[in-house]
Coordinates of C-alpha atoms in Angstrom, one line a residue:
M1 CA -17.1 7.5 44.5
A2 CA -18.9 6.3 41.1
F3 CA -18.2 9.5 39.8
T4 CA -14.0 8.9 40.5
I5 CA -14.3 5.4 39.3
V6 CA -16.2 6.6 36.0
V7 CA -13.7 10.0 35.3
V8 CA -10.5 7.8 35.8
I9 CA -12.0 5.0 32.9
L10 CA -13.0 7.8 30.6
T11 CA -9.4 9.3 30.5
I12 CA -7.7 5.9 30.4
I13 CA -9.8 5.8 27.3
Y14 CA -9.0 8.8 26.5
L15 CA -5.2 8.5 27.4
A16 CA -5.2 5.1 24.6
V17 CA -7.1 7.5 22.1
L18 CA -4.0 10.4 22.4
E19 CA -1.8 7.1 22.6
L20 CA -2.5 5.9 19.2
S21 CA -3.7 9.1 17.8
K22 CA 0.7 9.9 18.2
N23 CA -0.2 13.2 19.7
I24 CA 2.8 14.5 21.6
I25 CA 3.7 13.9 25.5
I26 CA 1.9 17.0 27.0
G27 CA -1.6 16.3 25.4
W28 CA -1.2 13.3 27.7
V29 CA -0.1 15.9 30.8
I30 CA -3.0 17.8 29.9
G31 CA -5.7 14.9 29.9
I32 CA -4.8 14.1 33.4
I33 CA -4.9 17.7 34.7
I34 CA -8.5 17.6 33.2
A35 CA -9.5 14.8 34.8
G36 CA -7.8 15.9 37.8
A37 CA -9.9 19.3 38.4
M38 CA -12.9 17.6 37.0
I39 CA -12.4 15.3 40.1
G40 CA -11.8 18.3 42.0
V41 CA -14.5 20.4 41.3
R42 CA -17.1 17.7 42.1
F43 CA -15.3 17.3 45.1
Y44 CA -16.0 21.3 45.9
L45 CA -19.6 21.5 44.8
K46 CA -20.3 18.1 46.6
K47 CA -18.7 20.1 50.0
K48 CA -20.7 23.0 49.2
G49 CA -23.3 20.9 49.8
A50 CA -26.0 22.9 47.0
N51 CA -27.8 21.6 44.3
T52 CA -25.3 20.6 41.8
K53 CA -27.2 19.1 39.3
G54 CA -26.9 21.5 37.0
R55 CA -23.5 22.4 37.7
L56 CA -22.6 19.1 37.6
A57 CA -24.0 19.1 34.0
L58 CA -22.2 22.5 32.8
C59 CA -18.6 20.5 33.8
W60 CA -19.0 17.6 32.5
L61 CA -19.7 19.9 28.5
G62 CA -16.6 21.4 29.6
F63 CA -14.8 18.6 30.4
F64 CA -15.3 17.0 26.5
V65 CA -15.2 19.9 25.5
L66 CA -11.7 20.5 26.8
L67 CA -10.7 17.2 26.0
G68 CA -11.8 17.3 22.4
A69 CA -10.0 20.9 21.9
N70 CA -6.5 19.0 23.9
L71 CA -6.8 16.4 21.3
F72 CA -6.4 19.0 18.4
I73 CA -3.9 21.2 19.6
T74 CA -1.9 18.4 21.0
S75 CA -2.3 16.7 17.6
P76 CA 1.5 14.8 16.0
P77 CA 3.6 17.3 14.0
E78 CA 5.0 15.8 10.8
K79 CA 8.5 15.5 10.8
R80 CA 10.5 13.6 8.7
V81 CA 11.8 10.4 9.0
P82 CA 15.6 9.3 10.0
A83 CA 17.0 7.5 7.6
V84 CA 18.5 5.0 10.7
D85 CA 17.1 3.7 13.5
N86 CA 20.4 4.1 16.0
K87 CA 20.4 7.6 17.5
N88 CA 23.0 10.3 16.1
P89 CA 24.4 8.1 13.7
E90 CA 28.1 8.6 12.4
V91 CA 28.1 10.5 9.3
T92 CA 29.9 9.9 6.5
E93 CA 32.5 11.2 4.2
A94 CA 31.4 13.5 1.8
V95 CA 30.2 11.9 -2.0
H96 CA 30.1 14.3 -5.5
V97 CA 27.0 13.8 -7.3
N98 CA 26.7 16.0 -10.7
E99 CA 24.5 18.7 -8.0
G100 CA 27.2 18.8 -6.0
D101 CA 28.6 17.2 -2.4
L102 CA 26.2 15.2 0.2
T103 CA 27.4 13.3 3.5
G104 CA 25.0 10.3 4.6
V105 CA 25.3 8.5 7.6
Y106 CA 26.0 4.6 8.9
N107 CA 23.5 2.1 10.5
E108 CA 24.5 0.7 13.7
D109 CA 27.0 -2.0 12.8
K110 CA 28.4 0.6 10.3
S111 CA 27.7 -2.1 7.3
V112 CA 25.9 0.2 5.7
A113 CA 26.2 4.1 4.8
V114 CA 22.5 5.6 3.8
Y115 CA 22.2 8.4 2.0
A116 CA 18.5 9.4 2.2
G117 CA 16.6 12.8 0.5
I118 CA 18.8 13.0 -2.3
P119 CA 17.2 15.3 -4.7
Y120 CA 16.7 14.0 -7.9
A121 CA 14.7 16.4 -9.8
K122 CA 13.4 20.0 -9.1
A123 CA 10.3 20.5 -7.3
P124 CA 6.9 19.8 -8.9
V125 CA 5.4 22.6 -7.9
G126 CA 3.6 25.8 -8.9
D127 CA 4.5 26.3 -12.5
L128 CA 5.9 22.2 -12.9
R129 CA 2.6 20.8 -11.6
F130 CA 2.2 18.7 -14.5
K131 CA 5.2 18.9 -16.7
E132 CA 8.5 16.3 -17.1
P133 CA 10.5 16.3 -14.9
Q134 CA 13.2 18.9 -14.6
P135 CA 16.7 18.4 -13.7
A136 CA 17.8 19.1 -10.4
E137 CA 19.3 21.9 -9.0
K138 CA 22.4 22.1 -7.6
W139 CA 23.7 23.8 -4.0
D140 CA 26.4 24.9 -2.8
G141 CA 28.1 23.2 0.0
V142 CA 27.8 20.1 1.6
K143 CA 23.9 18.6 1.9
K144 CA 23.5 16.5 5.0
C145 CA 21.2 13.5 3.5
D146 CA 20.2 11.8 7.0
E147 CA 16.4 12.1 6.0
F148 CA 13.6 10.4 4.0
A149 CA 12.2 13.5 2.2
P150 CA 8.5 13.9 2.9
M151 CA 6.5 11.7 0.9
A152 CA 4.6 12.6 -2.1
M153 CA 0.8 14.2 -2.1
Q154 CA -1.2 11.9 -1.3
S155 CA -4.6 10.8 0.7
R156 CA -4.1 9.7 3.4
S157 CA -6.4 8.0 6.5
N158 CA -6.3 9.0 10.1
T159 CA -3.5 7.9 12.7
L160 CA -6.0 6.5 15.2
Y161 CA -7.2 4.5 12.4
D162 CA -3.6 3.6 11.0
S163 CA -2.5 2.7 14.9
L164 CA -6.0 -0.1 14.7
S165 CA -5.0 -1.4 12.0
H166 CA -1.6 -2.3 13.0
I167 CA -3.5 -4.1 16.3
L168 CA -6.1 -5.4 14.3
G169 CA -4.0 -6.7 10.9
W170 CA -0.9 -6.3 11.1
H171 CA -0.8 -7.6 14.9
D172 CA 2.9 -5.1 15.3
Y173 CA 2.0 -2.1 17.1
K174 CA 4.3 -0.8 20.0
M175 CA 3.8 2.0 22.3
K176 CA 7.0 3.4 22.5
L177 CA 8.3 7.2 23.1
G178 CA 9.9 9.6 19.9
D179 CA 7.0 8.6 17.4
E180 CA 4.7 11.1 18.4
Y181 CA 4.6 12.6 15.0
I182 CA 3.1 11.9 11.3
E183 CA 6.3 11.7 8.8
A184 CA 6.0 14.7 6.3
M185 CA 4.4 14.8 3.4
S186 CA 4.9 17.6 0.0
E187 CA 4.2 18.5 -3.5
D188 CA 8.3 18.7 -3.0
C189 CA 8.6 14.9 -3.0
L190 CA 10.9 14.4 -6.2
Y191 CA 14.1 12.3 -3.8
L192 CA 15.9 9.1 -3.7
N193 CA 17.5 7.1 -1.3
V194 CA 20.7 5.1 -1.5
F195 CA 22.2 2.2 1.0
V196 CA 25.3 1.5 0.1
P197 CA 28.0 -1.9 2.0
E198 CA 30.7 -0.1 3.9
G199 CA 34.0 -1.2 3.1
Y200 CA 34.1 -2.6 -0.3
K201 CA 37.1 -1.9 -2.7
G202 CA 36.7 -3.8 -5.3
E203 CA 35.0 -3.7 -8.5
K204 CA 32.0 -1.2 -9.1
L205 CA 28.7 -2.6 -7.2
P206 CA 25.7 -4.2 -9.0
V207 CA 22.5 -2.2 -8.3
L208 CA 19.1 -2.8 -7.4
F209 CA 16.5 0.0 -8.2
Y210 CA 13.4 -0.2 -6.3
I211 CA 9.6 1.3 -6.8
H212 CA 7.4 1.8 -4.8
G213 CA 3.7 0.3 -4.4
G214 CA 0.6 1.4 -3.8
S215 CA -2.1 2.0 -6.6
L216 CA -0.2 5.2 -8.0
N217 CA -1.8 7.0 -5.9
S218 CA 0.0 6.5 -2.4
G219 CA 3.0 4.8 -0.8
H220 CA 6.7 6.5 0.2
P221 CA 10.5 5.1 -0.3
S222 CA 11.4 5.3 3.1
Y223 CA 8.3 2.2 4.2
T224 CA 10.9 0.2 6.6
E225 CA 9.5 -3.4 4.4
Y226 CA 11.8 -2.6 1.5
R227 CA 14.6 -0.5 2.8
G228 CA 17.9 -1.6 1.7
E229 CA 19.7 -2.0 4.4
D230 CA 20.1 -5.8 4.7
L231 CA 20.4 -6.7 0.5
A232 CA 23.5 -3.8 0.8
K233 CA 24.9 -6.5 3.7
R234 CA 24.8 -8.8 0.7
G235 CA 27.0 -6.7 -1.8
I236 CA 24.5 -4.8 -3.8
I237 CA 23.4 -1.1 -4.0
V238 CA 19.6 -0.5 -3.2
V239 CA 17.8 2.8 -4.5
N240 CA 14.6 3.8 -3.6
C241 CA 12.6 6.9 -5.1
A242 CA 9.0 9.0 -4.4
Y243 CA 7.3 9.8 -7.5
R244 CA 4.1 12.1 -7.8
V245 CA 1.4 9.7 -6.8
G246 CA -2.6 9.8 -8.1
V247 CA -3.7 13.3 -9.6
F248 CA 0.3 14.6 -9.4
G249 CA 1.7 11.9 -11.5
Y250 CA -0.9 10.2 -13.5
Y251 CA -4.0 13.4 -14.2
A252 CA -4.2 14.1 -18.4
A253 CA -5.8 16.6 -20.6
D254 CA -5.1 18.5 -24.0
D255 CA -3.7 21.3 -23.1
L256 CA -1.2 19.4 -20.7
K257 CA 0.1 17.5 -24.2
A258 CA -0.2 20.7 -26.5
E259 CA 2.4 23.4 -24.1
S260 CA 4.5 20.3 -23.2
P261 CA 7.8 20.2 -25.7
N262 CA 7.6 16.0 -25.6
G263 CA 3.4 16.2 -26.4
T264 CA 3.6 14.1 -22.9
T265 CA 0.3 13.8 -20.8
G266 CA -0.7 11.6 -17.4
N267 CA 2.6 10.0 -16.9
Y268 CA 4.2 12.2 -14.8
G269 CA 5.1 9.7 -12.1
L270 CA 6.2 7.2 -14.8
L271 CA 8.4 9.9 -16.0
D272 CA 9.7 10.7 -12.3
Q273 CA 10.9 7.6 -12.2
I274 CA 12.3 7.3 -15.4
A275 CA 14.8 10.7 -14.4
A276 CA 15.5 8.8 -11.3
L277 CA 16.8 5.8 -12.9
K278 CA 19.0 8.5 -15.5
W279 CA 20.2 10.1 -12.0
V280 CA 21.2 6.8 -10.9
N281 CA 23.0 6.1 -13.9
D282 CA 25.0 9.7 -14.1
N283 CA 25.3 9.4 -10.3
I284 CA 25.7 5.6 -9.3
G285 CA 29.3 5.3 -9.6
A286 CA 30.2 8.4 -7.0
F287 CA 28.8 5.3 -4.4
G288 CA 30.9 2.8 -5.6
G289 CA 27.8 1.4 -8.3
D290 CA 28.0 0.2 -11.5
P291 CA 26.0 2.1 -13.5
G292 CA 26.3 -0.7 -16.6
Q293 CA 24.9 -3.2 -14.1
I294 CA 21.0 -2.1 -13.3
T295 CA 18.2 -4.2 -12.1
I296 CA 14.7 -2.3 -12.1
A297 CA 12.4 -3.9 -9.1
G298 CA 9.1 -3.2 -7.9
E299 CA 5.9 -4.4 -6.5
S300 CA 2.1 -3.8 -6.8
A301 CA 1.9 -1.0 -8.6
G302 CA 5.4 -0.4 -9.0
S303 CA 5.6 -3.3 -10.7
S304 CA 3.4 -2.2 -12.8
S305 CA 5.7 0.9 -13.4
V306 CA 8.4 -1.7 -13.9
N307 CA 6.6 -3.3 -17.0
A308 CA 6.1 0.4 -18.4
I309 CA 10.0 1.4 -17.6
C310 CA 10.3 -2.0 -20.0
S311 CA 8.5 -0.8 -22.7
S312 CA 9.7 3.1 -22.5
P313 CA 11.2 3.7 -25.3
L314 CA 13.2 6.4 -22.8
T315 CA 14.7 3.7 -20.8
E316 CA 16.8 1.6 -23.7
G317 CA 19.9 0.7 -22.0
L318 CA 19.4 2.4 -18.3
F319 CA 19.2 -0.9 -16.9
N320 CA 19.9 -5.0 -17.8
Y321 CA 17.2 -6.9 -15.6
A322 CA 13.8 -6.8 -14.2
I323 CA 12.1 -7.9 -10.9
G324 CA 8.4 -7.7 -10.5
E325 CA 6.3 -8.4 -7.8
S326 CA 1.8 -9.1 -7.8
S327 CA 1.5 -7.1 -10.9
S328 CA 2.1 -5.8 -14.7
I329 CA 0.9 -3.9 -17.6
L330 CA 0.2 -6.3 -20.0
A331 CA -3.0 -8.1 -20.8
Y332 CA -4.8 -6.0 -23.9
K333 CA -7.3 -5.0 -20.8
P334 CA -5.5 -4.6 -17.7
Y335 CA -7.2 -4.9 -14.6
H336 CA -5.5 -1.9 -12.6
S337 CA -2.6 0.4 -13.3
F338 CA -3.4 1.4 -16.8
I339 CA -6.3 3.1 -18.8
S340 CA -6.6 4.3 -22.6
Y341 CA -5.8 8.3 -22.8
D342 CA -9.6 8.7 -23.8
E343 CA -10.1 7.0 -20.3
A344 CA -7.2 8.9 -18.7
K345 CA -8.6 12.6 -20.5
E346 CA -12.1 11.1 -19.6
E347 CA -11.4 11.0 -15.3
S348 CA -8.8 13.6 -15.3
N349 CA -12.0 15.7 -16.1
S350 CA -13.8 15.7 -13.7
V351 CA -11.3 16.6 -11.4
R352 CA -11.7 20.2 -13.0
E353 CA -15.2 19.7 -12.6
E354 CA -15.3 19.2 -8.9
L355 CA -12.9 22.0 -8.7
G356 CA -15.0 24.5 -10.9
V357 CA -11.9 25.3 -13.0
K358 CA -11.8 24.2 -16.7
T359 CA -8.1 25.2 -17.8
S360 CA -5.2 22.7 -16.6
A361 CA -3.0 26.1 -15.8
K362 CA -6.1 27.1 -13.3
L363 CA -5.6 23.9 -11.7
R364 CA -1.8 24.8 -11.2
D365 CA -3.6 27.8 -8.9
V366 CA -5.5 25.3 -6.5
P367 CA -4.2 24.3 -3.1
A368 CA -2.3 20.9 -2.8
E369 CA -3.9 20.1 0.2
K370 CA -7.0 21.3 -1.9
L371 CA -6.4 19.1 -4.9
V372 CA -5.3 15.7 -3.6
N373 CA -8.7 15.6 -1.5
T374 CA -11.0 15.9 -4.6
S375 CA -13.3 12.9 -4.6
M376 CA -11.3 11.9 -7.9
Q377 CA -7.8 11.9 -6.1
K378 CA -8.4 8.1 -6.3
K379 CA -9.2 7.9 -10.0
T380 CA -6.4 9.4 -11.5
N381 CA -3.9 6.1 -10.9
A382 CA -3.0 5.0 -14.0
M383 CA -0.6 5.0 -16.9
T384 CA -1.8 5.5 -20.5
V385 CA 0.0 6.0 -24.0
D386 CA 0.7 9.0 -24.1
G387 CA 2.8 9.3 -27.1
Y388 CA 6.4 9.2 -25.6
A389 CA 7.1 7.2 -22.3
L390 CA 4.6 5.5 -23.5
T391 CA 4.4 5.2 -27.3
E392 CA 2.2 2.2 -27.8
E393 CA 0.7 -0.4 -25.2
P394 CA 3.2 -2.8 -23.3
Y395 CA 1.8 -5.7 -24.5
K396 CA 2.4 -4.8 -28.2
T397 CA 5.9 -3.6 -27.8
Y398 CA 6.5 -7.2 -26.1
E399 CA 4.9 -9.2 -29.0
R400 CA 7.3 -6.9 -31.1
G401 CA 10.2 -8.4 -28.8
A402 CA 11.1 -4.5 -28.1
N403 CA 11.1 -4.9 -24.4
H404 CA 14.5 -3.7 -23.0
E405 CA 15.0 -6.4 -19.3
K406 CA 17.6 -8.9 -20.6
A407 CA 16.3 -11.1 -17.8
L408 CA 12.9 -11.8 -15.5
L409 CA 12.6 -12.5 -12.1
S410 CA 8.4 -12.3 -10.8
G411 CA 5.9 -13.8 -9.3
F412 CA 3.0 -13.5 -7.2
N413 CA 1.1 -14.5 -3.5
G414 CA -1.0 -17.0 -2.6
K415 CA -4.4 -14.7 -1.5
E416 CA -3.3 -11.5 -3.3
A417 CA -7.3 -10.0 -3.6
D418 CA -8.3 -11.3 -0.4
V419 CA -7.7 -8.4 1.7
F420 CA -8.9 -6.1 -1.4
M421 CA -12.8 -8.1 -1.3
L422 CA -13.3 -7.6 2.6
G423 CA -15.8 -5.0 0.8
Y424 CA -17.4 -7.6 -1.5
E425 CA -20.9 -9.4 -0.1
V426 CA -20.0 -12.0 -1.5
N427 CA -22.1 -15.8 -1.6
A428 CA -24.1 -18.5 -3.8
D429 CA -26.4 -16.2 -5.1
N430 CA -24.4 -13.1 -6.2
Y431 CA -21.2 -15.2 -7.7
L432 CA -22.1 -15.3 -11.3
E433 CA -22.6 -11.2 -10.6
I434 CA -19.4 -10.8 -9.1
L435 CA -17.1 -12.8 -11.9
R436 CA -18.7 -11.1 -14.3
K437 CA -17.2 -7.7 -13.1
V438 CA -13.5 -9.6 -14.2
V439 CA -14.4 -12.2 -16.7
G440 CA -17.7 -10.7 -18.3
D441 CA -19.6 -13.2 -21.1
Y442 CA -16.8 -15.7 -19.5
A443 CA -18.7 -16.1 -15.7
E444 CA -20.7 -19.4 -16.7
E445 CA -17.4 -21.3 -17.7
M446 CA -15.3 -19.6 -15.0
A447 CA -18.0 -20.7 -12.4
T448 CA -17.4 -23.9 -14.1
V449 CA -13.1 -24.2 -13.3
V450 CA -14.3 -22.5 -9.8
P451 CA -17.8 -23.4 -8.4
A452 CA -18.7 -21.1 -5.7
N453 CA -18.5 -23.8 -3.3
T454 CA -14.9 -24.4 -3.6
P455 CA -12.9 -24.3 -0.6
P456 CA -10.0 -22.2 0.4
R457 CA -6.6 -23.3 -0.6
D458 CA -5.0 -22.9 3.0
Q459 CA -5.8 -20.9 6.6
H460 CA -8.1 -18.3 5.5
I461 CA -9.5 -15.5 8.5
F462 CA -12.6 -14.0 6.5
I463 CA -13.7 -16.8 5.2
D464 CA -16.8 -17.5 7.2
A465 CA -17.6 -13.6 7.9
L466 CA -17.7 -13.1 4.0
G467 CA -19.7 -15.6 2.6
D468 CA -19.6 -19.2 2.0
A469 CA -18.5 -18.0 -1.6
K470 CA -15.6 -15.8 -0.6
A471 CA -12.8 -18.2 -1.4
A472 CA -13.9 -19.2 -4.9
T473 CA -14.2 -15.0 -5.2
D474 CA -10.5 -14.7 -3.8
I475 CA -9.3 -17.5 -6.4
V476 CA -10.1 -15.9 -9.1
Y477 CA -10.0 -12.5 -8.4
S478 CA -6.5 -13.0 -6.6
A479 CA -5.7 -14.4 -10.9
A480 CA -7.5 -12.0 -12.8
W481 CA -5.8 -8.5 -11.2
F482 CA -2.5 -9.6 -9.7
S483 CA -1.1 -12.7 -10.8
Y484 CA -2.3 -13.6 -14.6
S485 CA 0.0 -10.6 -15.3
H486 CA 2.9 -12.7 -14.1
Y487 CA 1.7 -15.5 -16.7
L488 CA 1.5 -13.0 -19.8
W489 CA 4.7 -12.0 -18.5
S490 CA 6.6 -14.9 -18.3
N491 CA 5.5 -16.1 -21.5
Y492 CA 6.5 -13.1 -23.7
M493 CA 10.0 -13.9 -22.2
I494 CA 10.1 -17.7 -23.1
A495 CA 8.4 -16.5 -26.3
Q496 CA 11.5 -14.1 -26.9
N497 CA 14.6 -16.5 -25.5
R498 CA 15.0 -14.6 -22.6
P499 CA 15.6 -16.2 -19.1
S500 CA 12.4 -16.3 -16.6
Y501 CA 12.1 -17.1 -13.3
E502 CA 8.9 -17.3 -11.6
Y503 CA 7.9 -17.3 -8.2
Y504 CA 4.8 -18.3 -6.1
F505 CA 5.1 -16.9 -1.9
T506 CA 3.0 -18.9 -0.1
K507 CA 4.5 -18.6 3.3
E508 CA 2.3 -17.7 6.1
N509 CA 2.8 -16.1 9.6
D510 CA 1.5 -14.2 12.4
I511 CA 1.3 -10.5 10.0
I512 CA 0.3 -9.8 7.0
T513 CA 1.1 -13.7 5.8
D514 CA 1.1 -14.1 1.8
Y515 CA -1.8 -11.8 0.9
H516 CA -0.8 -9.1 -1.2
A517 CA 2.7 -7.3 -0.1
G518 CA 3.2 -10.2 2.6
E519 CA 6.7 -11.3 0.6
L520 CA 8.3 -8.1 0.7
P521 CA 10.1 -7.7 3.9
Y522 CA 11.1 -11.6 3.1
M523 CA 12.6 -10.4 0.2
Y524 CA 13.9 -7.1 1.4
G525 CA 15.2 -8.3 4.4
N526 CA 13.0 -6.4 7.2
L527 CA 11.4 -9.4 9.0
W528 CA 13.8 -8.1 12.2
R529 CA 11.9 -4.8 12.0
H530 CA 8.9 -7.0 13.4
P531 CA 10.3 -9.0 16.8
G532 CA 8.7 -11.5 17.8
L533 CA 6.0 -11.9 14.7
Y534 CA 8.6 -14.2 12.9
K535 CA 9.6 -17.4 13.4
D536 CA 13.1 -19.4 13.2
D537 CA 11.5 -20.7 9.9
D538 CA 10.4 -17.2 7.9
Y539 CA 14.0 -15.9 8.5
K540 CA 15.8 -19.0 7.1
L541 CA 13.2 -18.5 4.0
S542 CA 14.0 -14.6 3.8
D543 CA 17.4 -15.5 3.8
I544 CA 16.9 -17.6 0.6
M545 CA 14.6 -15.2 -0.9
Q546 CA 17.3 -12.1 -0.2
Q547 CA 20.5 -14.2 -1.5
Y548 CA 18.0 -15.4 -4.6
V549 CA 17.7 -11.3 -5.7
V550 CA 20.7 -10.5 -5.0
N551 CA 22.2 -12.9 -7.5
F552 CA 19.9 -12.2 -9.9
V553 CA 21.1 -8.8 -9.3
K554 CA 24.4 -9.9 -9.9
T555 CA 24.0 -12.3 -12.9
G556 CA 20.3 -12.0 -14.2
N557 CA 20.0 -15.7 -12.4
P558 CA 18.9 -15.9 -9.3
N559 CA 20.5 -19.7 -8.5
G560 CA 23.9 -20.1 -6.7
E561 CA 25.7 -22.3 -4.5
G562 CA 23.4 -23.3 -1.5
L563 CA 20.2 -22.8 -2.5
P564 CA 17.0 -24.8 -3.7
T565 CA 17.5 -24.8 -7.4
W566 CA 15.1 -21.9 -9.0
D567 CA 14.5 -23.8 -13.0
M568 CA 14.6 -21.1 -15.5
Q569 CA 11.4 -21.3 -17.9
N570 CA 11.1 -22.6 -21.2
A571 CA 8.6 -23.6 -23.9
N572 CA 8.0 -27.4 -21.9
N573 CA 8.7 -25.7 -18.4
K574 CA 6.6 -23.0 -16.8
K575 CA 6.9 -24.4 -13.5
L576 CA 6.8 -21.3 -10.6
I577 CA 9.1 -21.8 -7.4
E578 CA 7.4 -22.4 -4.4
L579 CA 8.9 -20.0 -1.4
N580 CA 7.7 -21.8 1.3
T581 CA 9.1 -23.2 4.2
E582 CA 9.8 -26.2 1.9
I583 CA 11.1 -24.4 -1.5
K584 CA 9.7 -26.4 -4.3
M585 CA 9.3 -26.2 -8.2
V586 CA 5.5 -26.7 -8.7
D587 CA 2.3 -25.8 -11.5
D588 CA 1.1 -22.8 -11.6
P589 CA -2.3 -23.5 -9.4
N590 CA -4.0 -21.2 -11.6
I591 CA -3.9 -22.0 -15.1
A592 CA -7.6 -23.2 -15.4
V593 CA -8.3 -19.7 -14.7
Y594 CA -5.8 -17.7 -16.4
N595 CA -7.2 -19.9 -20.1
V596 CA -10.6 -18.5 -19.1
I597 CA -9.1 -14.7 -18.3
D598 CA -7.6 -15.7 -21.7
K599 CA -10.7 -15.9 -23.5
Y600 CA -12.6 -12.8 -22.7
Q601 CA -9.3 -10.9 -23.3
L602 CA -9.0 -11.7 -26.3
S603 CA -13.1 -11.3 -26.8
E604 CA -12.6 -8.0 -25.3
K605 CA -9.6 -7.3 -28.1
D606 CA -11.7 -8.4 -31.4
K607 CA -14.6 -6.0 -30.1
S608 CA -12.0 -2.9 -30.6
K609 CA -11.5 -4.3 -34.1

């Protein structure tokens, strides 16, 4: 009896592993059969009455070997994600773009048509790896655009680990049939998605062009938190795109620069985004969109990319307004997403050294699966001055007033860096050492502004476990890595007499709360995808935030009837709008921190002279 109980308990644990690993259903059946066979063999040996100790040991070995083999053999296949959640969606009428005719699908209530997986450039494979994106090829017939295209090549976590993170971190894991797959991934990734409100017959609609985040080494446009269905229902067209990331998107080398007709290298992911934006300008009219009324938007590394697009000489006239969430690259020495060309070459050299190749041409022969797993994949994730997409550091472009956005809506969250700091052991003894990593010789001054015993600003789940200086460190790092960049961006816009509206998102909830990316499902209207985890006041805030975005896309001003007033910033008013249950204008809580960072950045600039 005890033996049977042990086998049953192990089988239940095993089935849980199969569920969390998204193994196909036949794996469950095989696992149960293996467990039943184990129990049957045990009873057979016991009935024989012979000495079963040695044989039973072999049975246990076979049991675990078979379970392990089953886990591997029935692992989830790759699959493209459907464009809409409803099964057997109705197909749209054909739309004609420059490359050919295509159809999309309607969501469940037919309020939005989704055209997913539209190629905007040739597949960047073979000889096109590490080259500027080339125009998409034309096709015959009608292309079905009812599934999201594969995500760009990137390192991704084990499926079991990913499921556990949704249980322990996001709290949104669901057991259901039909999710026994992992999202397709390919080097052939240059596709975009278009979300169009159905039934609109008036003037051409304004367009929101969204760039996903992911530290420039991960991410994909099919992610549910920024799908465009709900924003589209409010009378705009939403477009998002994939682009090359990691070593595929930001590898830089002089031999590539020499072979390029544009003398460029190191910004392939950025050039992909620009190519997608150009495609939208050329084709969005076919979907009812206005190419003269495009707003570019992005979060995290996507926001850094928006900032780069605003600075690029290749994008003048391609858009009107910009929305930036939780990043830019406007510091003299940005903390992430941007490095000097020499640094970019040095990091890229290590990729060749690791793989034992001497030229970039030889690197094109390395299988994508091998290249994406190099130890340097996560280090080749920064834009640089290539002389083509970016001809100077972005702060210089803004100093000259040569940036392209006519109005800016940007901001940051309450606890931006907290999750990124989980690996840091922080206490009062090493607090200064930790601060030196962000402000150098100004660590002591920063410690007087934010002492090690500073209490957390609001509810915080990490403080007790990670040291009594953790709250102070999180405040400084959140400011340095994320919110400082918006302070700079807003100040440049104010100096140029261009409209600037800045937010401070502090709404807590039962899922990602106000950590990095916590604003995304509010701003893009996807709270409903997490039933039970958001409350009525969350949906009310999301409704307001979405309307702010839609108004801004339409007019360059987020304000509108029935909304709390969002004051435009100017030399005498640099307040932010706090987005919480109560929406109000507040002072930036990080000004004293920024003042110290300013000194550090100026000192770094002086050193370079």
